[in-house]
Amino acid sequence: MAKLKSILREFLQSEAFRGHLQLAAARLPAAQRLKETIAAFLRGDAGLAVLCEALRGAVGEQLAWGTEQRPLWGFGGPGTARFVEALERVAEPVELELELRKALAGIDPADPTEKLRAFAGFVTRLAQQAAGGTEPNLHVGYATCLLSFCWHILYDQEVPVFYGGSHKAIKELIADGTIVEPGYLSRDLGERFRAFLHICRGLRELLQRVNPRLGFWTVEAFFDWVVARQLAAPGADSALVSARLPQLGEAALLGASPSAAAGSPAAAAGAVSGARAAAGSGSGGMPHVVATVLADMPRTAVDEDEGARTIEQGIARGGAAVLPEDAGPPAAAPAAELPPAVPPVADATASAARVAAAAPAAPRVDSPEALAEQLLLAPELVASMWAVLRERGRLLITGPPGVGKTHVACALARAFAADAGRAHLLAIHPAVRHEHLVEGEREPGGAVRDGVLTLVAERARRAPPAARFVVVLDELGVVDPAAVLGEWAVLLQHRAESVVLARSQRPFTLPPNLYLIATDSGDGSRLGRQVLRRLFPAVALAPDAELLRRFLQQQSPEVVWVADVFAALNARLVEDLGPGRVLGHGLFMRSGLDEAGLERLWAHEVLPLVAAELDDPTRLERYRLQALRTEAGAGGLPVAAPG
């Protein structure tokens, strides 16, 4: 499949890919608004007219692009809007509302084909009844486009959108032998749609091996690019290119060599069931593409300093801090869920620079052994954390500042979820309240706004049971855990039970595929610490000079002696202040650390931390770098004489 590999590489290097990344910033809030409207319709909080108006507006929405106007969504055009108008005009409102509810609610994102068949049958009957069967806008093609678009929005982009551009591109790719999928040529709607899902998921898996942030937006943009490439001269690929592109940098994708490391930094999110399940079927379709091309597609690493992907709803709106995503919207674009309060989208250029600077992808980390190697931690410690999280569904990581609690929690979340897109980091601070996490205030229409945790729980509930979702609640100890978690405090200890949420009065259970990791530095109240330890089984991280030594040996071998100075620093802190006032090794775990950088770090970070704990400022002299370095005999300096 060298031809597909070549075409994909050409696409990733094209202006179509690079020039439209910024459009995701406009798409995220639009997707969130539409998702909330569809969800309100399904809850009964919005009527049929409100839904239809929102859908007509969405499919026709335009975005200013230079001197032009472009559809915000790749299939944007009047045809789908006319289809919605025809539905309203021909169908009885009660019947239409019932059919839309049946078509939208409770689908299996891995294969919603039967829902599509039923809705297409309804549309066909309407077309036959309308004016003797002469209603041209009631077309099954429009029905498939609209319904798959609604699923795409409602179910976090886990369903690709079937539209004219994708159909043309797939036919072109099949015709020239680039892909093999006999089912797509079927006259049966269900068989063709399943083949479409199979093709899209296979392509998404390929793209996610290049970078795990690439998803169906990129697949659809690829389809548009294929069509434009066929219709226009070489290089004129911008006329039909979709705006549906992810917010993430691409430079490293383009620069990586075909011989880059074979591991993927995260399991391909697209392999829920379609492409991955079919990979062993020998069907002759996309599985062969996956098997052949993955071997030498270029890869890139995601900047792990940005933490796990954020949730897109709730917190920003409620005031809780949400850290930025690994590299932009997830394959399931996080604010259609991922649901958090759509955080500001990172600048595409800055994101590209971060990814461009990344090293070749590290081996895939989805096991305790691989995670221990990545974190330089004792394998038995990581295995214990992994087992507790798997068995109890929750874990508390404790330790003093600087021991890497957040770093370890995020890495564990990504590895345990086997997909960075299902790992979420929430930064907890004193302003976070129950309404931000569980249930918020009632909106003007009477609906109760779900909190971030509840949104993630619902997304996990809709996902395949094997898809793990992990939420990291960073520094949960700075608030009253019982107050902010509310009903969840009961559910964490009794996961098989159902509770009634106080504001909405609806029953709620925790899905078995949702896991929570909390961290605590011990800065909160004694009561809060006690509550945390009742709710979460705990693992303690401690300052570790030998871990720091291993890190420096790999990253900065010329200053490996810093590990001895660090040990001497904490020994003196224990002597003067007791064991509860030590510093963590994470302060010194910086790539490229040299003596000049160490002196700055010591003057501006270490000494201020120590001074804040000392009652007598004159004792600070004993903590200066040169004094401790001499005492430790580090870096060639003599050991201090006894006494």
XYZ file of C-alpha atoms in Angstrom:
643
model
C 0.000 0.000 0.000
C 2.802 2.375 -0.860
C 0.339 4.479 -2.838
C -1.840 5.270 0.174
C 1.250 5.999 2.257
C 2.451 8.427 -0.379
C -0.940 10.143 -0.666
C -1.301 10.553 3.088
C 2.191 11.993 3.379
C 1.453 14.413 0.542
C -1.753 15.499 2.295
C 0.037 16.102 5.602
C 2.514 18.312 3.773
C -0.133 20.258 1.863
C -1.364 23.781 2.388
C -4.797 22.218 2.833
C -3.581 20.627 6.050
C -1.385 23.430 7.331
C -3.482 26.420 6.374
C -6.789 25.389 7.928
C -5.767 24.201 11.392
C -6.869 27.479 12.960
C -10.469 26.922 11.889
C -10.918 24.468 14.745
C -11.016 27.432 17.112
C -14.238 28.587 15.472
C -15.683 25.075 15.253
C -15.321 24.168 18.924
C -17.760 26.704 20.397
C -20.159 26.160 17.477
C -20.098 22.404 18.090
C -20.664 22.944 21.787
C -23.672 25.177 21.211
C -25.246 22.708 18.819
C -24.551 19.783 21.137
C -26.285 21.548 23.980
C -29.327 22.204 21.773
C -29.563 18.572 20.618
C -29.134 17.360 24.191
C -31.838 19.777 25.372
C -34.173 18.398 22.682
C -33.550 14.832 23.837
C -34.159 15.831 27.464
C -37.392 17.526 26.512
C -36.102 20.981 27.410
C -36.182 22.235 23.800
C -38.874 21.687 21.202
C -38.746 20.421 17.637
C -38.788 23.929 16.172
C -35.751 24.940 18.241
C -33.821 21.868 17.091
C -34.668 22.348 13.416
C -33.734 26.012 13.528
C -30.398 25.141 15.149
C -29.680 22.461 12.532
C -30.526 24.760 9.620
C -28.287 27.436 11.082
C -25.437 25.023 11.722
C -25.312 23.407 8.281
C -25.438 26.808 6.620
C -22.995 28.584 8.921
C -20.228 30.448 7.083
C -16.816 31.546 8.273
C -14.822 34.486 6.955
C -11.597 33.178 5.417
C -9.497 35.939 3.970
C -11.675 37.601 1.387
C -13.938 34.550 1.060
C -16.766 32.941 2.993
C -16.398 29.234 3.643
C -18.739 26.705 5.221
C -17.812 26.132 8.851
C -18.542 22.436 8.350
C -17.095 20.504 5.453
C -20.444 19.619 3.890
C -21.934 23.091 4.418
C -24.418 23.935 1.725
C -28.080 24.655 1.043
C -29.049 21.053 0.281
C -29.005 19.811 3.868
C -30.802 22.960 5.075
C -33.515 22.387 2.455
C -33.811 18.795 3.671
C -34.541 20.020 7.209
C -37.117 22.469 5.843
C -38.758 19.667 3.851
C -38.956 17.489 6.956
C -40.747 20.276 8.817
C -43.044 20.953 5.886
C -44.100 17.388 5.074
C -43.964 15.442 8.336
C -46.457 15.660 11.155
C -44.628 17.450 14.016
C -45.404 14.748 16.578
C -44.207 11.980 14.263
C -41.071 13.887 13.244
C -40.160 14.594 16.858
C -40.605 10.931 17.749
C -38.484 9.721 14.807
C -35.689 12.201 15.550
C -35.604 11.173 19.198
C -35.380 7.512 18.218
C -32.644 8.246 15.669
C -30.479 10.397 17.956
C -30.711 8.823 21.392
C -28.840 5.797 22.677
C -26.867 4.856 19.578
C -23.800 2.650 19.516
C -21.154 4.971 18.000
C -19.253 1.922 16.791
C -22.133 0.901 14.509
C -25.305 3.037 14.380
C -26.329 1.512 11.055
C -29.709 0.175 12.156
C -30.711 3.621 13.465
C -29.797 5.032 10.043
C -31.841 2.366 8.248
C -34.907 3.203 10.334
C -34.586 6.961 9.802
C -33.941 6.525 6.072
C -37.080 4.394 5.847
C -39.053 7.156 7.541
C -37.688 9.737 5.074
C -38.490 7.491 2.105
C -42.096 7.120 3.277
C -42.379 10.880 3.682
C -41.031 11.448 0.168
C -43.582 9.016 -1.274
C -46.429 10.697 0.576
C -45.430 14.235 -0.352
C -47.201 15.600 -3.424
C -47.266 12.220 -5.102
C -43.651 11.493 -4.363
C -42.230 14.593 -5.991
C -40.446 16.156 -2.996
C -36.833 16.236 -4.284
C -35.312 17.445 -1.023
C -36.428 14.378 0.945
C -33.456 12.330 -0.196
C -31.794 9.458 1.669
C -28.394 11.008 0.956
C -29.355 14.190 2.792
C -30.853 12.084 5.589
C -27.561 10.205 6.010
C -25.559 13.423 6.005
C -27.773 15.164 8.569
C -28.106 12.207 10.912
C -24.397 11.356 10.871
C -23.627 15.044 11.494
C -25.927 15.060 14.538
C -24.264 11.892 15.843
C -20.872 13.442 15.168
C -21.767 16.444 17.341
C -23.707 14.616 20.054
C -21.291 11.728 20.536
C -18.018 13.630 20.637
C -17.015 13.133 17.015
C -16.955 9.349 17.443
C -19.060 9.019 14.278
C -17.721 10.447 10.992
C -19.999 12.576 8.810
C -21.102 11.024 5.535
C -21.486 13.709 2.863
C -20.949 14.302 -0.831
C -17.246 15.094 -0.598
C -16.430 11.953 1.355
C -18.472 9.829 -1.056
C -16.640 11.217 -4.091
C -13.239 10.781 -2.471
C -13.870 7.182 -1.427
C -15.076 6.257 -4.895
C -11.924 7.816 -6.353
C -9.656 5.964 -3.894
C -11.408 2.663 -4.640
C -11.362 3.251 -8.391
C -7.603 3.776 -8.531
C -6.898 0.846 -6.183
C -5.629 2.940 -3.266
C -8.072 1.237 -0.895
C -10.094 -1.976 -1.189
C -13.594 -2.058 0.278
C -16.120 -4.010 -1.828
C -18.962 -3.237 0.582
C -18.863 0.418 -0.327
C -20.099 -0.358 -3.841
C -23.214 -2.048 -2.490
C -26.646 -0.620 -3.311
C -27.750 -1.414 0.233
C -27.604 1.701 2.463
C -26.663 -0.205 5.613
C -23.853 -2.155 3.990
C -22.462 0.972 2.339
C -22.575 2.966 5.598
C -20.777 0.186 7.484
C -18.120 0.187 4.773
C -17.853 3.968 5.134
C -17.295 3.613 8.891
C -14.724 0.892 8.241
C -12.778 3.064 5.797
C -12.893 6.167 8.012
C -11.749 4.304 11.106
C -8.947 2.635 9.223
C -7.719 6.011 7.968
C -8.088 7.547 11.416
C -5.982 4.781 12.907
C -3.276 5.439 10.352
C -3.311 9.174 11.061
C -3.286 8.650 14.818
C -0.125 6.617 14.504
C 1.371 9.803 13.113
C -0.123 11.864 15.936
C -2.871 10.703 18.317
C -4.648 14.070 18.134
C -5.657 13.512 14.517
C -9.220 12.271 14.148
C -12.253 12.291 11.898
C -11.868 16.009 11.218
C -8.580 15.176 9.555
C -10.054 12.178 7.721
C -12.798 14.366 6.279
C -10.287 17.060 5.349
C -8.271 14.344 3.607
C -11.361 13.326 1.621
C -11.954 16.930 0.535
C -8.329 17.240 -0.450
C -8.574 14.065 -2.548
C -11.579 15.477 -4.401
C -9.875 18.836 -4.984
C -6.714 17.067 -6.107
C -8.725 15.147 -8.672
C -10.650 18.190 -9.948
C -7.852 20.742 -9.964
C -4.317 20.978 -11.190
C -1.542 19.967 -8.767
C -1.289 22.496 -5.973
C -4.816 23.824 -6.438
C -6.063 21.811 -3.493
C -7.531 24.619 -1.432
C -10.811 25.249 -3.219
C -12.776 22.390 -1.690
C -10.806 21.718 1.454
C -12.929 21.248 4.555
C -12.718 23.571 7.514
C -13.037 20.583 9.792
C -9.445 20.330 10.916
C -8.034 19.761 14.409
C -6.205 22.459 16.333
C -2.762 21.016 16.491
C 0.668 21.460 15.071
C 1.826 19.524 12.099
C 5.437 20.463 11.514
C 6.903 17.431 13.246
C 4.581 15.155 11.312
C 6.147 16.381 8.145
C 9.731 16.277 9.269
C 9.742 12.800 10.802
C 11.502 10.227 8.716
C 9.873 6.986 7.650
C 12.279 5.136 9.914
C 11.047 6.874 13.067
C 10.364 4.780 16.129
C 7.556 2.344 15.552
C 5.657 2.882 18.794
C 2.628 5.099 19.122
C 2.442 7.401 22.124
C -1.162 6.460 22.680
C -3.449 3.699 21.478
C -5.328 4.729 18.374
C -8.641 6.064 19.570
C -10.325 5.104 16.347
C -9.973 1.374 16.870
C -12.968 1.038 19.173
C -14.395 -1.772 17.149
C -14.406 -1.093 13.422
C -10.887 -0.995 12.064
C -9.214 -2.850 14.907
C -11.804 -5.592 15.097
C -11.641 -6.048 11.352
C -7.867 -6.104 11.328
C -7.816 -9.787 11.987
C -10.696 -10.665 9.712
C -8.780 -10.960 6.474
C -11.608 -9.220 4.691
C -9.425 -7.607 2.086
C -10.403 -4.077 3.047
C -8.790 -1.427 5.222
C -7.143 -3.976 7.574
C -4.591 -4.604 4.836
C -4.006 -0.888 4.579
C -3.392 -0.660 8.314
C -1.067 -3.631 8.397
C 0.973 -2.534 5.416
C 1.322 1.191 5.904
C 1.775 1.451 9.662
C 5.204 -0.055 9.476
C 6.864 3.038 8.100
C 4.496 5.979 8.438
C 6.206 8.944 10.153
C 5.435 9.468 13.830
C 5.640 12.231 16.352
C 5.467 12.608 20.077
C 2.938 14.749 21.893
C 4.203 17.326 24.382
C 3.528 15.629 27.702
C 4.200 18.785 29.710
C 0.729 19.945 28.773
C -0.835 17.107 30.746
C -3.855 15.058 29.793
C -6.427 16.359 27.419
C -8.893 18.777 29.016
C -12.603 18.440 29.296
C -14.488 20.886 27.240
C -17.465 22.024 29.218
C -18.318 23.203 32.593
C -15.208 24.258 34.390
C -14.228 27.327 32.462
C -17.775 28.454 32.803
C -17.843 27.680 36.507
C -14.442 29.025 37.394
C -12.471 25.836 37.961
C -9.097 25.647 36.313
C -8.744 23.299 33.392
C -5.291 22.623 32.012
C -4.710 22.704 28.273
C -4.891 19.624 26.131
C -1.953 17.564 24.984
C -2.143 19.067 21.550
C -5.516 20.492 20.789
C -8.971 19.056 20.351
C -9.145 15.337 20.662
C -10.099 13.046 17.965
C -13.534 13.397 19.458
C -13.177 17.039 19.767
C -13.584 17.808 23.303
C -16.277 20.111 23.654
C -18.876 18.455 21.854
C -17.890 16.502 24.614
C -15.202 16.311 25.410
C -17.226 18.079 27.187
C -15.621 20.746 29.233
C -16.361 24.262 29.192
C -14.758 24.885 25.952
C -11.372 26.195 27.034
C -9.564 28.669 24.816
C -8.006 26.903 21.847
C -4.251 27.130 21.772
C -2.670 29.150 19.016
C -2.071 26.884 16.039
C 1.367 28.290 15.330
C 2.550 27.853 18.891
C 1.128 24.363 18.944
C 2.943 23.538 15.729
C 6.192 24.797 17.191
C 5.754 22.607 20.267
C 5.119 19.520 18.211
C 7.927 20.364 15.824
C 10.346 20.502 18.727
C 9.250 17.125 20.045
C 11.593 14.168 19.831
C 10.637 11.066 17.851
C 7.787 9.197 19.479
C 8.640 7.102 22.511
C 7.517 3.490 22.691
C 3.844 3.044 23.360
C 3.075 3.250 27.059
C -0.002 1.225 27.988
C 1.247 -1.189 30.638
C 2.675 -0.827 34.166
C 6.055 -2.057 32.973
C 6.308 0.518 30.193
C 5.036 3.243 32.511
C 7.618 2.426 35.192
C 10.348 2.664 32.584
C 9.041 6.003 31.355
C 8.736 7.499 34.844
C 11.964 5.934 36.205
C 9.936 4.622 39.135
C 10.252 1.250 40.852
C 8.255 -1.305 38.813
C 6.578 -2.662 41.941
C 5.294 0.815 42.882
C 3.778 1.419 39.454
C 2.330 -2.091 39.358
C 0.683 -1.439 42.724
C -0.866 1.852 41.558
C -2.086 0.217 38.360
C -3.656 -2.703 40.234
C -5.395 -0.467 42.782
C -6.842 1.728 40.038
C -8.050 -1.295 38.086
C -9.572 -3.047 41.106
C -11.013 -0.090 43.051
C -11.680 2.381 40.248
C -9.951 5.205 42.110
C -6.572 6.137 43.549
C -5.081 8.913 45.695
C -1.451 9.928 45.149
C 0.030 11.837 48.079
C 3.382 13.414 48.829
C 5.144 16.717 49.464
C 5.419 19.391 46.747
C 7.771 18.536 43.931
C 7.696 14.742 44.061
C 5.838 14.556 40.743
C 2.305 13.698 41.863
C 0.613 15.473 38.966
C 3.149 14.199 36.435
C 2.755 10.611 37.640
C -1.042 10.895 37.828
C -1.310 12.214 34.253
C 1.078 9.604 32.886
C -0.818 6.855 34.712
C -4.128 8.188 33.393
C -2.926 8.223 29.779
C -1.373 4.773 29.996
C -4.320 3.205 31.826
C -6.820 4.714 29.372
C -4.582 3.595 26.475
C -5.693 6.786 24.718
C -4.741 10.319 25.722
C -8.118 11.449 24.408
C -9.856 9.651 27.274
C -7.586 11.044 30.024
C -8.670 14.327 31.598
C -6.920 16.632 34.047
C -8.918 18.950 36.319
C -6.968 21.439 38.418
C -8.862 21.818 41.676
C -8.616 25.055 43.659
C -10.598 26.672 46.487
C -13.130 28.252 44.109
C -14.269 24.883 42.730
C -17.703 23.876 43.998
C -20.172 21.017 43.677
C -21.985 22.704 40.786
C -18.796 22.775 38.726
C -18.184 19.049 39.072
C -21.565 17.351 39.529
C -24.635 19.517 38.890
C -24.944 23.243 38.310
C -27.742 25.745 38.584
C -30.988 25.493 36.650
C -30.944 27.308 33.340
C -33.782 29.617 32.201
C -35.507 26.697 30.475
C -35.514 24.694 33.689
C -32.749 22.232 32.775
C -29.995 21.530 35.293
C -26.534 22.087 33.876
C -24.309 19.031 34.283
C -20.927 19.464 35.912
C -17.691 18.321 34.356
C -17.499 14.948 36.102
C -21.076 14.143 35.158
C -20.393 15.032 31.520
C -17.383 12.750 31.398
C -19.358 9.988 33.092
C -22.056 10.213 30.424
C -19.456 10.062 27.683
C -17.923 6.973 29.289
C -21.366 5.408 29.593
C -21.941 5.779 25.841
C -18.548 4.371 24.911
C -17.748 0.682 24.447
C -17.249 -1.004 27.859
C -13.577 -1.693 27.143
C -12.829 2.021 26.574
C -11.432 3.330 29.866
C -11.897 6.975 30.839
C -9.720 8.474 33.565
C -10.129 11.830 35.319
C -7.294 13.305 37.390
C -8.490 15.605 40.198
C -5.291 17.485 40.922
C -4.889 18.806 44.491
C -8.328 17.643 45.584
C -7.212 18.150 49.180
C -7.358 21.959 48.935
C -11.179 21.795 49.031
C -13.650 19.865 51.166
C -13.889 16.626 49.145
C -17.270 15.658 50.554
C -18.745 19.060 49.674
C -17.493 19.291 46.082
C -18.047 15.636 45.183
C -21.457 15.431 46.838
C -23.307 12.352 45.605
C -20.123 11.077 43.997
C -18.610 10.602 47.453
C -21.192 7.870 48.047
C -20.841 6.364 44.579
C -17.052 6.102 44.844
C -17.449 3.751 47.780
C -20.561 1.973 46.455
C -20.135 1.884 42.686
C -22.900 -0.648 42.122
C -25.484 1.613 43.713
C -27.637 4.342 42.186
C -28.196 7.724 43.832
C -30.682 10.485 43.075
C -28.925 13.717 42.139
C -30.254 16.441 44.388
C -30.971 19.204 41.858
C -32.174 17.293 38.808
C -33.853 14.559 40.880
C -32.671 11.969 38.371
C -31.071 8.606 39.224
C -27.355 8.385 38.530
C -24.744 5.618 38.589
C -21.038 5.594 37.862
C -20.167 3.737 34.656
C -17.740 0.882 35.338
C -15.273 2.185 32.727
C -14.734 5.530 34.524
C -11.736 5.850 36.860
C -10.624 8.691 39.142
C -7.124 9.640 40.296
C -6.774 12.351 42.952
C -3.604 14.023 44.211
C -3.001 15.702 47.570
C -0.018 17.603 48.960
C -1.460 17.691 52.472
C -2.090 21.455 52.432
C -5.792 21.192 53.264
C -7.531 20.637 56.562
C -7.065 17.573 58.709
C -10.732 16.681 58.187
C -10.299 16.974 54.427
C -7.312 14.613 54.515
C -9.317 12.114 56.520
C -12.211 12.257 54.051
C -9.847 11.764 51.113
C -8.380 8.656 52.645
C -11.824 7.231 53.285
C -12.825 7.836 49.682
C -9.596 6.805 47.924
C -7.019 4.072 48.498
C -3.726 5.961 48.778
C -0.182 5.601 47.473
C 2.542 7.913 48.796
C 5.381 9.342 46.719
C 8.488 10.487 48.598
C 11.570 12.518 47.650
C 13.916 10.149 45.866
C 17.555 11.092 45.307
C 18.229 7.887 43.365
C 15.388 8.573 40.954
C 16.852 12.029 40.409
C 20.260 10.459 39.829
C 18.852 8.126 37.164
C 17.175 11.056 35.444
C 20.336 13.188 35.453
C 22.434 10.312 34.173
C 20.157 10.216 31.119
C 19.551 13.937 30.628
C 22.433 15.904 32.183
C 25.267 13.541 33.178
C 27.679 16.418 33.833
C 25.627 17.480 36.887
C 24.638 14.054 38.201
C 26.209 15.144 41.517
C 23.101 17.290 42.077
C 21.442 14.124 43.422
C 23.910 14.144 46.344
C 23.261 17.830 47.022
C 19.525 17.158 46.967
C 19.945 14.357 49.525
C 21.998 16.664 51.748
C 19.365 19.406 51.434
C 16.553 17.163 52.624
C 18.689 15.696 55.421
C 19.236 19.212 56.740
C 15.524 20.076 56.409
C 14.594 16.974 58.405
C 17.169 17.926 61.052
C 15.872 21.503 61.354
C 12.152 21.205 60.618
C 11.139 17.561 60.751
C 10.230 15.000 58.068
C 7.135 16.871 56.917
C 9.038 19.798 55.369
C 11.219 18.162 52.734
C 11.357 19.138 49.051
C 10.678 16.948 46.042
C 13.117 15.754 43.409
C 10.880 17.171 40.663
C 12.383 20.615 41.252
C 15.609 19.390 39.699
C 14.266 17.116 36.946
C 14.857 19.479 34.050
C 16.324 18.498 30.732
C 19.494 20.392 29.882
C 20.211 21.370 33.487
C 23.745 22.751 33.886
C 25.635 24.480 36.707
C 24.487 27.954 35.693
C 20.880 26.798 35.509
C 21.240 25.063 38.858
C 22.494 28.244 40.503
C 19.492 30.175 39.179
C 17.113 27.442 40.292
C 18.670 27.401 43.756
C 18.574 31.183 44.181
C 15.054 31.752 42.892
C 13.189 28.561 43.818
C 14.939 26.414 46.411
C 16.041 29.136 48.844
C 12.674 30.966 48.831
C 10.912 27.691 49.654
C 13.304 26.990 52.504
C 13.150 30.577 53.811
C 9.353 30.353 54.009
C 9.717 27.486 56.486
C 12.565 28.810 58.673
C 11.808 30.826 61.793
C 15.339 32.202 61.965
C 16.508 33.806 58.671
C 20.148 33.560 59.742
C 19.938 29.789 59.381
C 19.402 30.195 55.647
C 23.182 30.384 55.106
C 23.413 26.659 55.866
C 21.146 25.991 52.877
C 23.107 27.813 50.202
C 24.176 25.710 47.248
C 27.902 26.016 47.861
C 27.560 25.034 51.512
C 25.548 21.901 50.760
C 27.710 21.002 47.798
C 30.795 21.165 49.984
C 29.134 19.102 52.684
C 28.092 16.442 50.192
C 31.473 16.402 48.456
C 29.592 16.839 45.223
C 31.004 17.812 41.850
C 34.620 17.353 42.883
C 34.394 19.547 46.004
C 35.911 18.178 49.228
C 33.732 16.671 51.928
C 33.339 18.947 54.920
C 35.510 18.025 57.920
C 33.657 16.408 60.821
C 32.583 18.734 63.604
